[in-house]
Amino acid sequence: MGEEDCDKIEVSIMKHQRSWYLWLSKRDHLPRKLKQVLRVSNDIVMTEEWSSVTLNADIPDTLFTWKPPDGWIEWKKPPIEAGLLKPGTEAPDFDLASAEGKRIKLSDYRGRVVWFYVWRAG
């Protein structure tokens, strides 16, 4: 990494679906570069590099302040009730891909109880 002599290590999880590659300075053992790879349908690669690493430095409070830009309006999360259907209202139809790669439409289950469970991996 530049003029820094580094060791490179790899940390992988989920059977190599997510990997971190770290370049650690041999002088102070602090990171100088991080490359993250998320292997999904298209690999997502993120890289960060640090050229100036300082230990135990005083950091002025001004670096931790934020001023909103002109015209900025604070957004407030609406109450959960605002997003719920009223009792007796028909649910809007939608379709999703199943785990088997087929399409599933909500309207195919009209009149039946549907448990909709959303999960994410990776």
Short mmCIF file of N, CA and C in Angstrom, two decimals:
data_model
loop_
_atom_site.label_atom_id
_atom_site.label_comp_id
_atom_site.label_asym_id
_atom_site.label_seq_id
_atom_site.Cartn_x
_atom_site.Cartn_y
_atom_site.Cartn_z
N MET A 1 0.84 -1.17 0.00
CA MET A 1 0.00 0.00 0.00
C MET A 1 0.89 1.23 0.00
N GLY A 2 1.05 1.81 -1.13
CA GLY A 2 1.91 2.98 -1.22
C GLY A 2 3.31 2.62 -0.74
N GLU A 3 3.80 3.34 0.25
CA GLU A 3 5.12 3.05 0.81
C GLU A 3 5.03 2.22 2.08
N GLU A 4 3.81 1.82 2.48
CA GLU A 4 3.58 1.03 3.68
C GLU A 4 3.74 -0.45 3.35
N ASP A 5 4.55 -1.15 4.14
CA ASP A 5 4.68 -2.60 4.00
C ASP A 5 3.53 -3.24 4.79
N CYS A 6 2.70 -4.04 4.11
CA CYS A 6 1.48 -4.55 4.74
C CYS A 6 1.37 -6.07 4.62
N ASP A 7 0.65 -6.63 5.60
CA ASP A 7 0.19 -8.01 5.50
C ASP A 7 -1.25 -7.95 5.00
N LYS A 8 -1.62 -8.91 4.17
CA LYS A 8 -2.99 -8.96 3.65
C LYS A 8 -3.67 -10.18 4.24
N ILE A 9 -4.85 -9.95 4.84
CA ILE A 9 -5.60 -11.08 5.38
C ILE A 9 -6.99 -11.10 4.74
N GLU A 10 -7.58 -12.27 4.73
CA GLU A 10 -8.93 -12.44 4.20
C GLU A 10 -9.81 -13.01 5.29
N VAL A 11 -11.00 -12.45 5.45
CA VAL A 11 -12.00 -12.95 6.37
C VAL A 11 -13.24 -13.22 5.53
N SER A 12 -13.70 -14.47 5.50
CA SER A 12 -14.88 -14.81 4.71
C SER A 12 -15.92 -15.49 5.58
N ILE A 13 -17.18 -15.20 5.28
CA ILE A 13 -18.29 -15.82 6.00
C ILE A 13 -19.31 -16.33 5.00
N MET A 14 -20.25 -17.12 5.48
CA MET A 14 -21.34 -17.66 4.67
C MET A 14 -20.80 -18.39 3.43
N LYS A 15 -19.86 -19.31 3.68
CA LYS A 15 -19.27 -20.11 2.61
C LYS A 15 -18.71 -19.23 1.49
N HIS A 16 -18.02 -18.19 1.88
CA HIS A 16 -17.32 -17.28 0.96
C HIS A 16 -18.26 -16.34 0.21
N GLN A 17 -19.53 -16.21 0.68
CA GLN A 17 -20.45 -15.29 0.01
C GLN A 17 -20.06 -13.84 0.31
N ARG A 18 -19.52 -13.60 1.50
CA ARG A 18 -19.07 -12.26 1.86
C ARG A 18 -17.62 -12.36 2.32
N SER A 19 -16.76 -11.52 1.75
CA SER A 19 -15.33 -11.54 2.11
C SER A 19 -14.84 -10.13 2.39
N TRP A 20 -13.95 -10.03 3.37
CA TRP A 20 -13.23 -8.81 3.65
C TRP A 20 -11.76 -9.09 3.44
N TYR A 21 -11.10 -8.23 2.70
CA TYR A 21 -9.65 -8.30 2.51
C TYR A 21 -9.07 -7.07 3.18
N LEU A 22 -8.18 -7.28 4.13
CA LEU A 22 -7.60 -6.18 4.90
C LEU A 22 -6.10 -6.11 4.67
N TRP A 23 -5.59 -4.92 4.43
CA TRP A 23 -4.16 -4.68 4.35
C TRP A 23 -3.77 -4.03 5.67
N LEU A 24 -2.99 -4.74 6.49
CA LEU A 24 -2.58 -4.25 7.80
C LEU A 24 -1.11 -3.85 7.77
N SER A 25 -0.83 -2.65 8.25
CA SER A 25 0.54 -2.14 8.27
C SER A 25 1.40 -3.02 9.17
N LYS A 26 2.57 -3.40 8.68
CA LYS A 26 3.50 -4.17 9.52
C LYS A 26 4.12 -3.29 10.60
N ARG A 27 4.08 -1.97 10.40
CA ARG A 27 4.68 -1.04 11.36
C ARG A 27 3.81 -0.88 12.60
N ASP A 28 2.49 -0.65 12.42
CA ASP A 28 1.63 -0.39 13.57
C ASP A 28 0.42 -1.33 13.65
N HIS A 29 0.29 -2.24 12.69
CA HIS A 29 -0.79 -3.25 12.65
C HIS A 29 -2.18 -2.65 12.48
N LEU A 30 -2.25 -1.42 11.99
CA LEU A 30 -3.53 -0.78 11.72
C LEU A 30 -3.88 -0.92 10.23
N PRO A 31 -5.16 -0.94 9.92
CA PRO A 31 -5.55 -1.14 8.51
C PRO A 31 -5.21 0.06 7.63
N ARG A 32 -4.83 -0.22 6.41
CA ARG A 32 -4.58 0.81 5.41
C ARG A 32 -5.55 0.70 4.23
N LYS A 33 -6.13 -0.50 4.07
CA LYS A 33 -7.08 -0.70 2.98
C LYS A 33 -8.05 -1.80 3.37
N LEU A 34 -9.29 -1.63 2.91
CA LEU A 34 -10.33 -2.65 3.11
C LEU A 34 -11.04 -2.84 1.78
N LYS A 35 -11.13 -4.08 1.36
CA LYS A 35 -11.90 -4.43 0.17
C LYS A 35 -12.97 -5.42 0.61
N GLN A 36 -14.24 -5.07 0.40
CA GLN A 36 -15.35 -5.95 0.76
C GLN A 36 -15.97 -6.48 -0.53
N VAL A 37 -16.21 -7.78 -0.57
CA VAL A 37 -16.83 -8.40 -1.74
C VAL A 37 -18.06 -9.17 -1.27
N LEU A 38 -19.21 -8.83 -1.86
CA LEU A 38 -20.45 -9.56 -1.59
C LEU A 38 -20.80 -10.28 -2.88
N ARG A 39 -20.78 -11.61 -2.81
CA ARG A 39 -21.01 -12.42 -3.99
C ARG A 39 -22.48 -12.82 -4.08
N VAL A 40 -23.21 -12.10 -4.92
CA VAL A 40 -24.61 -12.38 -5.20
C VAL A 40 -24.72 -12.52 -6.72
N SER A 41 -25.89 -12.29 -7.31
CA SER A 41 -26.01 -12.46 -8.76
C SER A 41 -24.97 -11.63 -9.51
N ASN A 42 -24.69 -10.43 -9.04
CA ASN A 42 -23.59 -9.62 -9.54
C ASN A 42 -22.73 -9.25 -8.34
N ASP A 43 -21.43 -9.52 -8.41
CA ASP A 43 -20.56 -9.20 -7.27
C ASP A 43 -20.62 -7.71 -6.95
N ILE A 44 -20.71 -7.40 -5.66
CA ILE A 44 -20.67 -6.02 -5.19
C ILE A 44 -19.34 -5.85 -4.49
N VAL A 45 -18.52 -4.93 -4.99
CA VAL A 45 -17.18 -4.71 -4.45
C VAL A 45 -17.07 -3.27 -3.94
N MET A 46 -16.66 -3.13 -2.69
CA MET A 46 -16.45 -1.81 -2.09
C MET A 46 -15.02 -1.74 -1.57
N THR A 47 -14.36 -0.64 -1.82
CA THR A 47 -12.96 -0.49 -1.40
C THR A 47 -12.79 0.84 -0.65
N GLU A 48 -12.03 0.79 0.44
CA GLU A 48 -11.67 1.98 1.19
C GLU A 48 -10.16 1.95 1.40
N GLU A 49 -9.53 3.12 1.35
CA GLU A 49 -8.10 3.22 1.63
C GLU A 49 -7.87 4.37 2.60
N TRP A 50 -6.92 4.18 3.50
CA TRP A 50 -6.55 5.21 4.47
C TRP A 50 -5.07 5.50 4.32
N SER A 51 -4.74 6.73 3.96
CA SER A 51 -3.34 7.08 3.74
C SER A 51 -2.71 7.74 4.95
N SER A 52 -3.55 8.26 5.85
CA SER A 52 -3.02 8.93 7.03
C SER A 52 -3.74 8.38 8.26
N VAL A 53 -3.06 7.52 9.00
CA VAL A 53 -3.63 6.91 10.19
C VAL A 53 -2.87 7.45 11.40
N THR A 54 -3.59 8.02 12.36
CA THR A 54 -2.97 8.62 13.54
C THR A 54 -3.58 8.00 14.79
N LEU A 55 -2.74 7.69 15.75
CA LEU A 55 -3.19 7.12 17.01
C LEU A 55 -3.28 8.21 18.08
N ASN A 56 -4.32 8.12 18.90
CA ASN A 56 -4.49 8.96 20.08
C ASN A 56 -4.44 10.46 19.78
N ALA A 57 -4.91 10.86 18.61
CA ALA A 57 -4.92 12.28 18.26
C ALA A 57 -6.15 12.96 18.84
N ASP A 58 -6.02 14.25 19.15
CA ASP A 58 -7.17 15.04 19.57
C ASP A 58 -7.99 15.36 18.32
N ILE A 59 -9.29 15.14 18.41
CA ILE A 59 -10.19 15.42 17.29
C ILE A 59 -11.09 16.57 17.71
N PRO A 60 -11.03 17.68 16.99
CA PRO A 60 -11.85 18.84 17.39
C PRO A 60 -13.34 18.54 17.23
N ASP A 61 -14.15 19.10 18.15
CA ASP A 61 -15.59 18.89 18.12
C ASP A 61 -16.22 19.36 16.81
N THR A 62 -15.59 20.34 16.15
CA THR A 62 -16.15 20.87 14.90
C THR A 62 -16.24 19.80 13.81
N LEU A 63 -15.44 18.77 13.92
CA LEU A 63 -15.50 17.69 12.92
C LEU A 63 -16.72 16.80 13.12
N PHE A 64 -17.39 16.93 14.26
CA PHE A 64 -18.54 16.10 14.56
C PHE A 64 -19.86 16.87 14.51
N THR A 65 -19.85 18.05 13.92
CA THR A 65 -21.07 18.83 13.82
C THR A 65 -21.60 18.76 12.40
N TRP A 66 -22.92 18.88 12.29
CA TRP A 66 -23.57 18.84 10.99
C TRP A 66 -24.59 19.95 10.92
N LYS A 67 -24.59 20.65 9.82
CA LYS A 67 -25.58 21.71 9.60
C LYS A 67 -26.37 21.32 8.36
N PRO A 68 -27.70 21.27 8.49
CA PRO A 68 -28.50 20.89 7.32
C PRO A 68 -28.37 21.94 6.22
N PRO A 69 -28.48 21.51 4.96
CA PRO A 69 -28.39 22.47 3.85
C PRO A 69 -29.62 23.38 3.82
N ASP A 70 -29.50 24.50 3.12
CA ASP A 70 -30.61 25.44 2.99
C ASP A 70 -31.80 24.72 2.35
N GLY A 71 -32.99 25.00 2.86
CA GLY A 71 -34.20 24.41 2.32
C GLY A 71 -34.51 23.02 2.85
N TRP A 72 -33.69 22.54 3.74
CA TRP A 72 -33.86 21.21 4.30
C TRP A 72 -35.09 21.16 5.20
N ILE A 73 -35.90 20.11 5.05
CA ILE A 73 -37.09 19.94 5.87
C ILE A 73 -36.98 18.57 6.55
N GLU A 74 -37.17 18.56 7.85
CA GLU A 74 -37.07 17.30 8.59
C GLU A 74 -38.24 16.39 8.23
N TRP A 75 -37.94 15.12 7.94
CA TRP A 75 -38.96 14.13 7.64
C TRP A 75 -39.27 13.37 8.91
N LYS A 76 -40.53 13.22 9.20
CA LYS A 76 -40.94 12.46 10.38
C LYS A 76 -41.64 11.20 9.92
N LYS A 77 -41.28 10.10 10.54
CA LYS A 77 -41.89 8.82 10.20
C LYS A 77 -43.36 8.84 10.58
N PRO A 78 -44.23 8.50 9.62
CA PRO A 78 -45.66 8.50 9.96
C PRO A 78 -45.98 7.35 10.92
N PRO A 79 -47.07 7.47 11.65
CA PRO A 79 -47.43 6.38 12.56
C PRO A 79 -47.74 5.12 11.75
N ILE A 80 -47.50 3.95 12.33
CA ILE A 80 -47.69 2.69 11.63
C ILE A 80 -49.12 2.54 11.12
N GLU A 81 -50.08 3.10 11.84
CA GLU A 81 -51.49 3.01 11.44
C GLU A 81 -51.72 3.64 10.07
N ALA A 82 -50.91 4.65 9.71
CA ALA A 82 -51.10 5.34 8.44
C ALA A 82 -50.83 4.41 7.25
N GLY A 83 -50.03 3.37 7.44
CA GLY A 83 -49.70 2.46 6.35
C GLY A 83 -50.51 1.18 6.34
N LEU A 84 -51.39 1.01 7.32
CA LEU A 84 -52.20 -0.21 7.40
C LEU A 84 -53.50 -0.06 6.64
N LEU A 85 -53.99 -1.16 6.08
CA LEU A 85 -55.30 -1.15 5.44
C LEU A 85 -56.38 -1.09 6.52
N LYS A 86 -57.45 -0.39 6.22
CA LYS A 86 -58.58 -0.33 7.14
C LYS A 86 -59.29 -1.68 7.11
N PRO A 87 -59.88 -2.11 8.24
CA PRO A 87 -60.61 -3.38 8.26
C PRO A 87 -61.67 -3.41 7.15
N GLY A 88 -61.72 -4.53 6.44
CA GLY A 88 -62.67 -4.70 5.35
C GLY A 88 -62.17 -4.23 4.00
N THR A 89 -61.00 -3.56 3.97
CA THR A 89 -60.43 -3.09 2.71
C THR A 89 -59.72 -4.24 2.01
N GLU A 90 -59.95 -4.37 0.71
CA GLU A 90 -59.30 -5.44 -0.06
C GLU A 90 -57.82 -5.11 -0.24
N ALA A 91 -56.97 -6.10 -0.02
CA ALA A 91 -55.53 -5.92 -0.19
C ALA A 91 -55.20 -5.74 -1.67
N PRO A 92 -54.28 -4.84 -2.00
CA PRO A 92 -53.89 -4.68 -3.40
C PRO A 92 -53.19 -5.94 -3.90
N ASP A 93 -53.43 -6.30 -5.15
CA ASP A 93 -52.81 -7.51 -5.70
C ASP A 93 -51.34 -7.23 -6.03
N PHE A 94 -50.52 -8.23 -5.90
CA PHE A 94 -49.11 -8.16 -6.29
C PHE A 94 -48.65 -9.57 -6.58
N ASP A 95 -47.51 -9.67 -7.25
CA ASP A 95 -46.92 -10.99 -7.46
C ASP A 95 -45.45 -10.95 -7.13
N LEU A 96 -44.94 -12.11 -6.71
CA LEU A 96 -43.55 -12.25 -6.29
C LEU A 96 -42.97 -13.53 -6.86
N ALA A 97 -41.64 -13.59 -6.90
CA ALA A 97 -40.98 -14.83 -7.32
C ALA A 97 -40.91 -15.77 -6.12
N SER A 98 -41.24 -17.05 -6.34
CA SER A 98 -41.13 -18.04 -5.27
C SER A 98 -39.69 -18.54 -5.19
N ALA A 99 -39.39 -19.30 -4.15
CA ALA A 99 -38.06 -19.87 -3.99
C ALA A 99 -37.74 -20.83 -5.14
N GLU A 100 -38.80 -21.37 -5.77
CA GLU A 100 -38.60 -22.30 -6.89
C GLU A 100 -38.52 -21.57 -8.22
N GLY A 101 -38.60 -20.24 -8.22
CA GLY A 101 -38.49 -19.47 -9.45
C GLY A 101 -39.80 -19.23 -10.17
N LYS A 102 -40.94 -19.66 -9.60
CA LYS A 102 -42.25 -19.42 -10.20
C LYS A 102 -42.79 -18.09 -9.69
N ARG A 103 -43.89 -17.61 -10.30
CA ARG A 103 -44.55 -16.39 -9.86
C ARG A 103 -45.74 -16.75 -8.99
N ILE A 104 -45.91 -16.05 -7.89
CA ILE A 104 -47.02 -16.26 -6.97
C ILE A 104 -47.79 -14.95 -6.89
N LYS A 105 -49.12 -15.00 -7.13
CA LYS A 105 -49.98 -13.82 -7.05
C LYS A 105 -50.82 -13.89 -5.78
N LEU A 106 -50.95 -12.79 -5.10
CA LEU A 106 -51.78 -12.74 -3.90
C LEU A 106 -53.22 -13.11 -4.24
N SER A 107 -53.71 -12.65 -5.37
CA SER A 107 -55.11 -12.90 -5.73
C SER A 107 -55.41 -14.39 -5.91
N ASP A 108 -54.39 -15.23 -6.15
CA ASP A 108 -54.60 -16.68 -6.26
C ASP A 108 -55.03 -17.29 -4.93
N TYR A 109 -54.86 -16.53 -3.84
CA TYR A 109 -55.18 -17.05 -2.51
C TYR A 109 -56.38 -16.31 -1.90
N ARG A 110 -57.19 -15.66 -2.74
CA ARG A 110 -58.34 -14.90 -2.24
C ARG A 110 -59.24 -15.80 -1.41
N GLY A 111 -59.66 -15.29 -0.24
CA GLY A 111 -60.55 -16.03 0.64
C GLY A 111 -59.80 -16.95 1.61
N ARG A 112 -58.49 -17.02 1.48
CA ARG A 112 -57.68 -17.86 2.38
C ARG A 112 -56.77 -16.98 3.21
N VAL A 113 -56.33 -17.51 4.34
CA VAL A 113 -55.38 -16.77 5.18
C VAL A 113 -54.00 -16.88 4.55
N VAL A 114 -53.31 -15.75 4.42
CA VAL A 114 -51.97 -15.72 3.82
C VAL A 114 -51.00 -15.19 4.86
N TRP A 115 -49.92 -15.95 5.07
CA TRP A 115 -48.85 -15.50 5.96
C TRP A 115 -47.72 -15.06 5.06
N PHE A 116 -47.41 -13.78 5.09
CA PHE A 116 -46.39 -13.20 4.22
C PHE A 116 -45.14 -12.96 5.05
N TYR A 117 -44.09 -13.71 4.78
CA TYR A 117 -42.86 -13.63 5.56
C TYR A 117 -41.73 -13.18 4.64
N VAL A 118 -41.09 -12.06 4.97
CA VAL A 118 -40.00 -11.53 4.17
C VAL A 118 -38.68 -11.81 4.89
N TRP A 119 -37.71 -12.36 4.18
CA TRP A 119 -36.40 -12.61 4.79
C TRP A 119 -35.32 -12.21 3.79
N ARG A 120 -34.15 -12.04 4.31
CA ARG A 120 -33.01 -11.62 3.50
C ARG A 120 -31.77 -12.37 3.95
N ALA A 121 -30.97 -12.77 3.03
CA ALA A 121 -29.69 -13.39 3.35
C ALA A 121 -28.59 -12.63 2.64
N GLY A 122 -27.42 -12.49 3.31
CA GLY A 122 -26.29 -11.87 2.67
C GLY A 122 -26.02 -10.50 3.04
#
